Coordinates of C-alpha atoms in Angstrom, one line a residue:
M1 CA -11.5 71.5 36.6
G2 CA -9.7 68.2 37.5
R3 CA -10.5 64.6 37.7
Y4 CA -10.6 63.9 40.6
L5 CA -9.8 68.3 42.6
N6 CA -12.8 70.6 41.6
P7 CA -14.8 67.7 39.3
G8 CA -17.2 70.6 38.2
N9 CA -21.2 71.0 39.0
E10 CA -21.6 68.5 34.8
A11 CA -22.9 65.8 36.9
F12 CA -25.3 68.2 39.1
Y13 CA -26.8 69.5 36.1
I14 CA -28.2 67.1 34.5
S15 CA -29.5 65.5 37.8
I16 CA -31.3 68.5 38.1
S17 CA -31.8 68.4 34.6
S18 CA -33.8 65.3 34.3
D19 CA -37.8 65.1 34.0
I20 CA -38.3 64.0 37.7
Y21 CA -35.5 65.6 40.3
I22 CA -37.0 65.1 43.8
D23 CA -35.5 69.1 45.1
K24 CA -33.0 67.6 49.1
T25 CA -30.8 70.5 48.5
N26 CA -31.7 71.3 52.6
M27 CA -29.5 68.3 53.1
I28 CA -26.3 70.9 52.1
D29 CA -27.8 73.1 55.4
L30 CA -27.3 69.8 57.6
T31 CA -22.9 69.9 56.1
N32 CA -22.3 73.5 56.3
S33 CA -22.7 73.5 60.1
R34 CA -20.8 70.9 60.2
L35 CA -17.5 73.0 58.4
G36 CA -14.2 72.8 60.3
K37 CA -15.3 71.3 62.9
E38 CA -14.7 67.9 65.4
K39 CA -18.3 66.5 63.7
R40 CA -16.7 67.8 60.2
F41 CA -16.6 63.5 59.1
I42 CA -19.7 62.0 57.5
C43 CA -20.3 58.2 56.5
V44 CA -23.7 57.8 54.3
S45 CA -24.3 55.0 54.1
R46 CA -27.8 53.2 52.2
P47 CA -28.3 50.2 49.2
R48 CA -28.3 50.6 45.8
R49 CA -29.6 53.5 43.7
F50 CA -30.9 55.2 46.5
G51 CA -29.3 58.6 45.5
K52 CA -26.1 58.2 46.7
T53 CA -23.5 59.2 44.0
M54 CA -26.7 61.9 43.0
T55 CA -25.9 63.3 46.3
A56 CA -22.2 63.3 45.8
N57 CA -22.3 64.9 43.1
M58 CA -24.7 68.0 44.9
L59 CA -21.9 68.6 47.1
A60 CA -19.6 68.9 44.7
A61 CA -21.6 71.4 42.4
Y62 CA -22.2 73.3 45.9
Y63 CA -18.4 73.5 47.5
G64 CA -16.0 72.9 44.4
K65 CA -13.6 76.0 43.2
N66 CA -13.5 77.3 40.0
C67 CA -17.3 76.8 39.2
D68 CA -19.6 79.3 39.4
S69 CA -22.9 76.9 40.4
K70 CA -25.4 79.9 42.1
S71 CA -27.4 79.1 39.0
L72 CA -28.4 75.6 39.8
F73 CA -29.3 76.0 43.4
Q74 CA -31.4 79.1 43.2
N75 CA -34.3 77.8 42.2
Y76 CA -33.7 74.9 45.8
K77 CA -34.3 75.0 49.2
I78 CA -30.7 75.6 50.2
A79 CA -31.0 78.8 47.9
E80 CA -33.1 80.5 50.4
N81 CA -30.7 79.7 53.7
T82 CA -29.2 81.4 55.1
S83 CA -25.6 79.6 54.7
F84 CA -25.9 79.1 51.0
G85 CA -23.6 82.3 49.9
K86 CA -21.3 81.7 52.6
H87 CA -19.7 78.2 50.8
L88 CA -20.6 78.5 47.6
N89 CA -18.2 77.3 45.2
Q90 CA -15.3 78.5 48.2
Y91 CA -13.3 74.9 49.1
Y92 CA -10.6 72.8 46.3
V93 CA -13.1 69.7 46.8
L94 CA -11.0 65.5 46.0
F95 CA -14.0 63.4 44.8
F96 CA -13.1 59.9 44.4
E97 CA -15.4 57.5 43.0
M98 CA -13.9 54.6 44.5
Q99 CA -15.5 51.9 42.0
R100 CA -14.7 53.4 39.4
L101 CA -11.2 53.4 40.9
L102 CA -11.3 50.2 42.0
T103 CA -12.0 48.7 38.6
R104 CA -9.4 50.6 36.1
A105 CA -6.8 49.7 39.4
G106 CA -7.1 45.7 38.3
H107 CA -7.0 44.5 41.6
A108 CA -8.0 45.3 44.6
S109 CA -4.4 44.8 46.3
N110 CA -3.4 47.6 43.8
L111 CA -6.3 50.8 44.5
V112 CA -4.8 52.5 46.6
P113 CA -1.4 52.8 44.4
Y114 CA -3.1 53.4 41.7
L115 CA -5.7 56.4 43.4
E116 CA -2.0 58.1 44.9
K117 CA -0.6 57.8 41.4
E118 CA -3.0 59.3 39.6
V119 CA -4.3 61.9 42.9
L120 CA -0.7 63.4 43.0
A121 CA -0.1 63.8 39.4
E122 CA -2.6 66.4 39.6
L123 CA -2.1 68.0 43.0
A124 CA 1.3 68.5 40.9
A125 CA 0.0 70.2 38.3
A126 CA -2.9 72.1 40.0
F127 CA -0.4 73.3 42.7
P128 CA 3.2 73.9 40.8
G129 CA 5.4 74.1 44.2
L130 CA 3.6 73.1 47.0
I131 CA 4.7 69.1 46.9
E132 CA 7.6 67.6 47.0
K133 CA 8.5 66.2 43.6
Q134 CA 9.4 62.7 44.9
E135 CA 6.2 62.6 47.0
I136 CA 4.2 59.3 46.8
H137 CA 1.5 59.7 50.2
L138 CA -1.4 61.2 49.2
P139 CA -1.5 62.2 53.3
R140 CA 1.8 64.0 53.8
A141 CA 1.1 65.9 49.9
L142 CA -2.5 67.0 51.3
E143 CA -0.4 68.0 54.8
S144 CA 2.0 70.0 52.2
I145 CA -0.9 71.9 50.7
Y146 CA -2.2 73.1 53.3
E147 CA 0.9 74.5 54.9
K148 CA 1.3 77.4 52.3
D149 CA -2.4 77.3 51.6
K150 CA -4.8 77.8 54.4
T151 CA -8.2 76.8 52.2
G152 CA -8.3 73.5 53.0
F153 CA -10.2 70.1 51.3
I154 CA -14.0 69.0 51.1
M155 CA -13.4 65.3 50.3
I156 CA -16.1 63.7 48.9
I157 CA -15.5 59.6 48.8
D158 CA -18.2 57.3 46.0
E159 CA -19.3 54.0 47.2
W160 CA -16.2 54.0 49.8
D161 CA -17.1 50.3 51.0
C162 CA -16.7 48.7 47.3
M163 CA -13.9 47.4 48.1
F164 CA -15.9 45.0 50.4
R165 CA -18.4 44.0 48.4
E166 CA -15.7 43.2 45.4
A167 CA -13.0 41.9 47.4
K168 CA -14.5 40.3 50.4
H169 CA -12.1 37.9 51.0
D170 CA -8.7 39.8 50.9
L171 CA -7.8 40.9 54.2
I172 CA -4.3 42.0 53.1
S173 CA -6.6 44.1 50.4
Q174 CA -9.0 45.1 52.9
K175 CA -6.7 46.4 55.2
A176 CA -4.3 48.7 53.2
Y177 CA -7.3 50.3 52.1
L178 CA -8.5 51.0 55.5
D179 CA -5.1 52.3 56.3
F180 CA -4.8 54.8 54.4
L181 CA -8.2 56.3 54.7
R182 CA -6.9 56.3 58.7
D183 CA -3.9 58.2 57.3
L184 CA -6.3 60.5 55.4
F185 CA -8.6 61.4 58.0
K186 CA -7.9 61.3 61.8
G187 CA -6.1 64.1 63.1
Q188 CA -5.9 66.2 59.4
T189 CA -6.4 69.5 59.7
Y190 CA -6.8 69.9 56.1
V191 CA -9.9 68.3 56.0
R192 CA -12.8 71.0 55.9
L193 CA -15.3 68.1 55.3
A194 CA -15.0 64.5 54.5
Y195 CA -18.6 62.6 52.8
M196 CA -18.1 59.1 51.9
T197 CA -21.4 57.0 51.1
G198 CA -21.9 53.6 50.9
I199 CA -23.8 50.9 51.2
L200 CA -21.8 49.6 54.3
P201 CA -21.9 51.1 57.6
V202 CA -17.9 51.9 58.8
K203 CA -16.0 48.3 59.4
K204 CA -15.9 46.2 62.0
Y205 CA -13.3 45.5 63.8
G206 CA -14.9 43.5 67.3
N207 CA -16.9 46.5 68.4
H208 CA -14.1 49.3 67.0
S209 CA -14.9 51.1 64.4
A210 CA -12.2 51.3 61.3
L211 CA -12.2 54.8 61.5
N212 CA -14.2 56.3 64.6
V213 CA -13.8 60.2 63.6
F214 CA -16.7 60.0 61.2
D215 CA -20.6 59.7 62.6
E216 CA -22.6 57.4 60.5
F217 CA -25.8 58.2 59.4
S218 CA -27.5 54.6 58.3
M219 CA -30.1 52.3 57.4
T220 CA -30.3 51.0 60.9
S221 CA -29.8 54.7 62.5
P222 CA -30.6 57.2 60.2
G223 CA -29.8 60.2 62.3
R224 CA -30.5 63.7 60.9
M225 CA -30.7 62.4 58.0
A226 CA -33.8 60.3 57.6
E227 CA -35.2 62.2 55.3
Y228 CA -32.9 62.2 53.0
M229 CA -31.9 58.5 52.8
G230 CA -35.1 58.2 50.1
F231 CA -38.2 59.5 49.1
T232 CA -40.7 61.0 51.7
E233 CA -43.9 60.7 52.4
A234 CA -45.2 63.9 51.2
E235 CA -42.7 64.4 48.0
V236 CA -44.0 60.8 47.0
K237 CA -48.0 62.3 47.4
E238 CA -46.5 65.3 45.5
L239 CA -45.4 63.2 42.3
C240 CA -48.6 60.9 42.1
E241 CA -50.6 64.5 41.8
T242 CA -48.6 65.9 39.6
H243 CA -48.5 62.7 37.2
H244 CA -52.2 61.4 38.2
M245 CA -51.0 58.3 39.2
N246 CA -53.1 55.7 42.6
F247 CA -50.9 57.1 46.0
D248 CA -51.9 54.6 47.6
E249 CA -50.4 51.4 45.2
M250 CA -47.4 53.0 45.3
Q251 CA -47.5 52.8 48.8
R252 CA -48.2 49.3 49.1
W253 CA -45.1 48.8 46.2
Y254 CA -42.4 50.7 47.3
D255 CA -42.8 52.2 51.2
G256 CA -41.7 51.1 54.2
Y257 CA -38.9 52.2 55.2
Q258 CA -39.5 53.5 58.6
F259 CA -37.4 55.8 61.3
Q260 CA -38.6 57.3 64.0
N261 CA -37.4 61.0 62.8
T262 CA -39.1 60.3 59.9
T263 CA -42.5 59.8 57.6
H264 CA -42.0 56.7 55.7
I265 CA -39.7 56.2 53.0
Y266 CA -39.9 54.9 49.3
N267 CA -37.5 53.8 46.9
P268 CA -36.3 56.4 44.9
K269 CA -35.8 54.2 41.8
S270 CA -38.3 52.7 41.6
I271 CA -41.2 55.7 42.6
I272 CA -39.1 57.0 39.7
D273 CA -40.0 54.1 37.2
A274 CA -43.4 54.1 38.3
V275 CA -43.8 57.6 37.5
Q276 CA -42.0 57.1 34.0
E277 CA -43.5 54.3 32.8
E278 CA -46.8 54.6 34.1
S279 CA -46.6 51.7 35.8
F280 CA -46.7 48.8 38.7
Q281 CA -44.1 46.6 39.2
N282 CA -40.7 45.6 40.0
Y283 CA -37.9 47.9 39.8
W284 CA -35.8 48.4 41.8
T285 CA -35.2 44.2 42.6
K286 CA -34.1 44.0 38.4
T287 CA -31.4 45.6 38.2
E288 CA -29.9 43.1 40.4
T289 CA -30.7 39.4 39.9
Y290 CA -32.5 37.4 43.2
E291 CA -28.4 35.8 43.4
A292 CA -28.0 38.6 45.9
L293 CA -31.0 38.3 48.1
K294 CA -30.7 33.8 47.3
V295 CA -27.1 33.7 48.7
Y296 CA -27.3 34.8 52.0
I297 CA -31.2 33.5 52.7
A298 CA -29.5 30.1 51.6
M299 CA -27.5 30.2 54.4
N300 CA -30.4 29.6 56.7
M301 CA -28.2 30.1 60.3
D302 CA -29.4 29.4 63.3
G303 CA -33.5 29.2 62.1
L304 CA -33.6 32.2 59.3
K305 CA -35.5 30.0 57.6
D306 CA -38.0 30.6 60.9
A307 CA -37.2 34.9 60.2
V308 CA -38.3 34.4 56.5
I309 CA -41.5 32.9 57.0
I310 CA -42.6 35.4 59.9
M311 CA -41.5 38.1 57.7
L312 CA -43.1 37.0 54.3
G313 CA -46.6 36.4 56.8
G314 CA -46.5 40.3 57.1
S315 CA -45.3 40.5 60.5
K316 CA -41.9 41.6 62.2
Y317 CA -39.2 39.7 63.9
P318 CA -36.7 41.7 66.0
V319 CA -33.2 41.3 65.7
D320 CA -29.8 42.6 67.3
V321 CA -28.1 44.6 65.1
D322 CA -24.9 45.6 67.1
T323 CA -22.9 43.0 66.2
F324 CA -23.4 43.2 62.7
Q325 CA -19.1 43.5 61.4
N326 CA -20.2 45.7 58.1
D327 CA -18.7 43.5 56.3
M328 CA -20.3 40.6 53.5
T329 CA -18.7 37.4 55.5
T330 CA -18.4 38.3 58.4
F331 CA -21.8 36.1 60.1
A332 CA -21.6 34.8 63.9
S333 CA -25.4 34.3 64.0
K334 CA -29.0 35.2 61.6
D335 CA -29.4 38.5 63.4
D336 CA -26.2 39.5 61.5
V337 CA -27.4 38.4 58.2
L338 CA -30.4 40.2 58.5
T339 CA -29.0 43.4 59.7
L340 CA -27.4 43.1 56.3
L341 CA -30.3 42.6 54.6
V342 CA -31.2 45.8 55.8
H343 CA -28.0 47.6 54.9
L344 CA -28.8 46.5 50.8
G345 CA -31.7 47.1 51.3
Y346 CA -34.3 44.1 51.6
L347 CA -35.4 44.6 54.6
A348 CA -37.2 47.7 56.7
Y349 CA -35.5 48.7 60.3
E350 CA -38.0 49.7 62.8
E351 CA -36.1 51.3 65.4
E352 CA -38.8 50.9 68.7
T353 CA -39.4 47.4 68.5
A354 CA -35.9 46.9 67.3
S355 CA -37.0 44.7 64.5
V356 CA -37.1 44.6 61.4
F357 CA -39.8 43.2 58.2
I358 CA -40.2 43.3 54.2
P359 CA -40.6 46.9 53.6
N360 CA -43.3 46.7 50.6
E361 CA -44.5 44.6 47.6
E362 CA -41.8 44.6 45.3
V363 CA -39.4 43.6 48.0
R364 CA -42.6 40.6 49.2
A365 CA -42.3 39.4 45.4
E366 CA -38.0 38.8 45.5
F367 CA -38.7 37.3 48.9
A368 CA -41.2 35.0 47.3
R369 CA -38.9 34.7 44.2
T370 CA -35.7 33.4 45.8
V371 CA -37.2 30.9 48.5
R372 CA -39.2 28.9 45.6
Q373 CA -35.5 28.9 43.8
I374 CA -33.8 28.1 46.7
G375 CA -36.5 25.3 47.4
W376 CA -37.7 25.8 50.6
E377 CA -40.4 23.4 49.6
V378 CA -42.8 23.9 53.0
I379 CA -43.0 27.6 52.5
T380 CA -43.0 27.2 48.6
D381 CA -46.2 25.1 49.0
M382 CA -47.9 27.5 51.0
L383 CA -47.6 30.3 48.8
N384 CA -48.9 28.2 45.9
V385 CA -52.1 27.6 47.6
S386 CA -52.5 30.6 48.9
D387 CA -54.3 31.2 45.7
T388 CA -56.9 28.8 46.6
L389 CA -57.5 29.4 50.0
L390 CA -57.7 32.9 49.5
E391 CA -61.2 32.3 46.6
A392 CA -62.1 29.2 49.7
T393 CA -62.7 32.3 52.0
W394 CA -64.0 34.7 50.1
N395 CA -66.1 31.2 48.9
G396 CA -67.4 31.0 52.5
D397 CA -66.4 27.2 51.9
E398 CA -65.3 26.1 55.2
A399 CA -64.5 22.3 54.3
S400 CA -61.7 23.8 52.2
V401 CA -59.9 26.3 54.0
A402 CA -59.2 23.6 57.0
G403 CA -58.2 20.8 54.6
I404 CA -55.9 23.2 53.1
L405 CA -54.3 24.5 56.4
D406 CA -54.5 21.0 57.9
D407 CA -51.9 19.7 54.9
I408 CA -50.1 22.4 55.3
H409 CA -49.2 21.3 58.8
T410 CA -48.9 18.1 58.3
D411 CA -45.6 18.4 56.0
N412 CA -44.1 20.3 59.1
I413 CA -41.3 23.3 59.3
D414 CA -40.6 23.7 63.4
I415 CA -42.6 27.0 63.0
L416 CA -45.5 24.8 62.2
S417 CA -45.4 22.5 65.1
Y418 CA -47.1 25.0 66.5
N419 CA -45.9 25.7 69.9
N420 CA -48.7 28.2 70.9
E421 CA -51.7 30.5 69.1
L422 CA -48.8 32.9 67.5
S423 CA -47.2 30.4 65.8
L424 CA -50.7 29.5 64.2
S425 CA -51.5 32.8 63.1
Y426 CA -47.4 33.7 61.4
V427 CA -49.0 30.4 59.6
I428 CA -52.7 31.8 59.1
M429 CA -50.7 34.8 57.8
L430 CA -48.1 33.4 55.2
A431 CA -50.4 31.4 54.0
Y432 CA -53.1 34.3 53.3
F433 CA -49.4 34.9 51.4
S434 CA -51.7 36.3 48.1
A435 CA -53.8 38.3 50.1
Q436 CA -50.9 41.2 50.6
R437 CA -52.1 41.9 46.3
Y438 CA -55.9 42.6 47.3
Y439 CA -55.9 43.6 51.5
I440 CA -53.2 45.7 53.7
S441 CA -53.4 42.8 56.6
K442 CA -52.9 43.5 60.1
R443 CA -52.1 42.2 63.2
E444 CA -53.8 42.2 66.6
L445 CA -55.8 45.3 65.1
Q446 CA -57.8 47.0 67.9
G447 CA -61.5 47.3 67.7
G448 CA -64.4 47.7 69.9
K449 CA -63.3 45.5 73.6
G450 CA -60.3 44.3 72.5
F451 CA -57.9 43.0 69.9
A452 CA -58.7 41.1 66.4
D453 CA -56.3 38.4 65.7
I454 CA -55.9 39.0 61.7
V455 CA -58.2 41.3 60.0
F456 CA -57.4 42.0 56.8
L457 CA -58.6 45.4 55.2
P458 CA -59.1 46.2 51.4
R459 CA -56.6 48.5 49.8
H460 CA -57.6 51.2 48.1
G461 CA -59.8 50.1 44.9
V462 CA -60.3 46.9 45.7
E463 CA -63.5 45.3 45.5
K464 CA -62.9 42.9 48.1
P465 CA -64.4 42.4 51.0
P466 CA -62.6 42.5 54.6
V467 CA -61.7 39.6 56.5
I468 CA -61.5 40.0 60.2
V469 CA -59.9 35.7 61.3
E470 CA -59.8 34.7 65.4
L471 CA -58.2 31.8 65.8
K472 CA -58.9 29.1 69.0
W473 CA -56.4 26.9 70.0
N474 CA -57.7 23.6 71.3
K475 CA -61.1 25.3 71.7
D476 CA -64.8 25.3 70.0
V477 CA -64.0 27.1 66.8
A478 CA -67.7 27.9 67.1
G479 CA -66.9 30.7 70.1
A480 CA -64.1 32.5 68.2
I481 CA -66.9 33.8 65.8
S482 CA -69.0 34.3 69.5
Q483 CA -65.9 36.7 69.8
I484 CA -65.9 38.8 67.4
K485 CA -69.1 40.2 67.3
E486 CA -69.5 40.2 71.1
K487 CA -66.2 41.6 71.5
K488 CA -67.4 44.3 68.6
Y489 CA -64.0 43.6 66.6
L490 CA -66.6 45.6 63.8
K491 CA -65.5 48.4 65.2
C492 CA -62.2 48.4 63.8
L493 CA -64.3 48.7 60.2
D494 CA -66.4 52.1 61.1
D495 CA -65.9 53.8 57.5
Y496 CA -66.5 50.9 55.8
T497 CA -70.1 49.5 55.0
G498 CA -71.2 46.5 53.1
E499 CA -70.4 42.1 53.1
V500 CA -67.8 41.3 56.1
I501 CA -66.2 38.1 56.4
L502 CA -65.8 36.6 60.0
A503 CA -63.4 33.2 59.7
G504 CA -63.0 31.7 62.5
I505 CA -60.0 28.5 62.9
N506 CA -58.9 26.2 65.4
Y507 CA -56.2 23.9 65.9
D508 CA -56.9 21.2 67.6
K509 CA -53.3 20.1 69.1
K510 CA -54.0 16.3 69.5
T511 CA -55.5 15.7 66.8
K512 CA -53.4 18.6 64.0
V513 CA -57.0 18.6 63.0
H514 CA -57.7 22.5 61.9
Q515 CA -61.1 23.6 62.5
C516 CA -62.8 26.3 60.2
I517 CA -66.6 28.3 60.3
I518 CA -67.2 31.4 58.4
E519 CA -70.0 33.8 58.2
K520 CA -70.5 36.5 55.9
I521 CA -72.7 39.2 57.0
N522 CA -73.1 42.7 55.8
K523 CA -72.4 46.4 57.9

């Protein structure tokens, strides 16, 4: 077993020997279906600590010659598949951990020469006489080997995009690296399968990919890879049952990456840590300082602050993900920044509505912390008074609720110019930021004969009353409570019995004053 050629199965053995291992081996059936075909080039991008390296190690253990991995896989899903035995340990595997290679190369400009020198030395020893002694180019060496030995290679590249994250501004080294990858893959019959992982999708130049032979699966377009991007809801529920953890709290903290073709996807790092520590808290965001988020949010490009306000308030924000150039420096608009944050895991993307949102409590707390650090005072003030506003609502203190909203409006930011009732709802949601600890917030929730503007539904195990908020714009605030009753919005609480808080909030555009009326009823 070598360092790059056929690295063996020890890394996968460590994975399955861990206290918690979620069986994702069925992904091998997908890669098997592409072996030796036009669509044999696969690039899967997802955030850090979402299992990229573990998956790469699994593929190396399954395909690699010079080891016997049957016993490692025999108790997992792939062993039940008809393709399992056909391809098990039948290929030469070349495995490149690009982050490690970049570090050892010493400089981005040395990455390709260092990689080729290292790998060529190993290949020359493994295939004596099949490579010219003076050969210095890896693709040419692989061509020579394949001419005489038709087995072919499984090419696995982990963290393929580290060049674009570590050497963001070194365009010359980036181009040399992409040219090397293009030569390594494009039109090469020695490639039986190529599997690349990264945080970023393949770099674009204009509207074109630099490596257009690859089919890409990403956090904005996961396709058939969706269930392998993280832990599925069914997998998390099973973990919670096995380890006696509260699923609703697990969902609140770590759920939120939603794809069309599968159920919600959960953050694997956080799920495992929460189960092992028996505690719900920030795990994934602690693996990197808030600076990673801060540097992009602080740009405030093209109204980015408004987008953050809307998302902190629990709403979704429309975005065009197609303009993103798949690097960390080329930003033409806030859409590019928001798309990068999706790939980094700070935002989730909903394909159906082409919108982004903050996925869960763990990430929401990171956004709030970042906003405070970069000095967006108006938002920070709203977050700071949120606890007081919530207490006033519970206590039926109408004057305090109206006064707090007046103060927020007095500070004024663009979105608080209140062009319409929709803008008002965004601000109300943000002002009630603290409610996220106790409630699941819903905008435009159907109930009875219409849609309630905002409904706060108590989380499992939380002994707080639900709150139905009806917003008015230059109207009589008393009519808000009447509307809740007349349109029977309480129907959205059919499974609940007990106290319910009805809150009507009106904004008078001329006086810039809020009125609030609160009524408590028993259901």
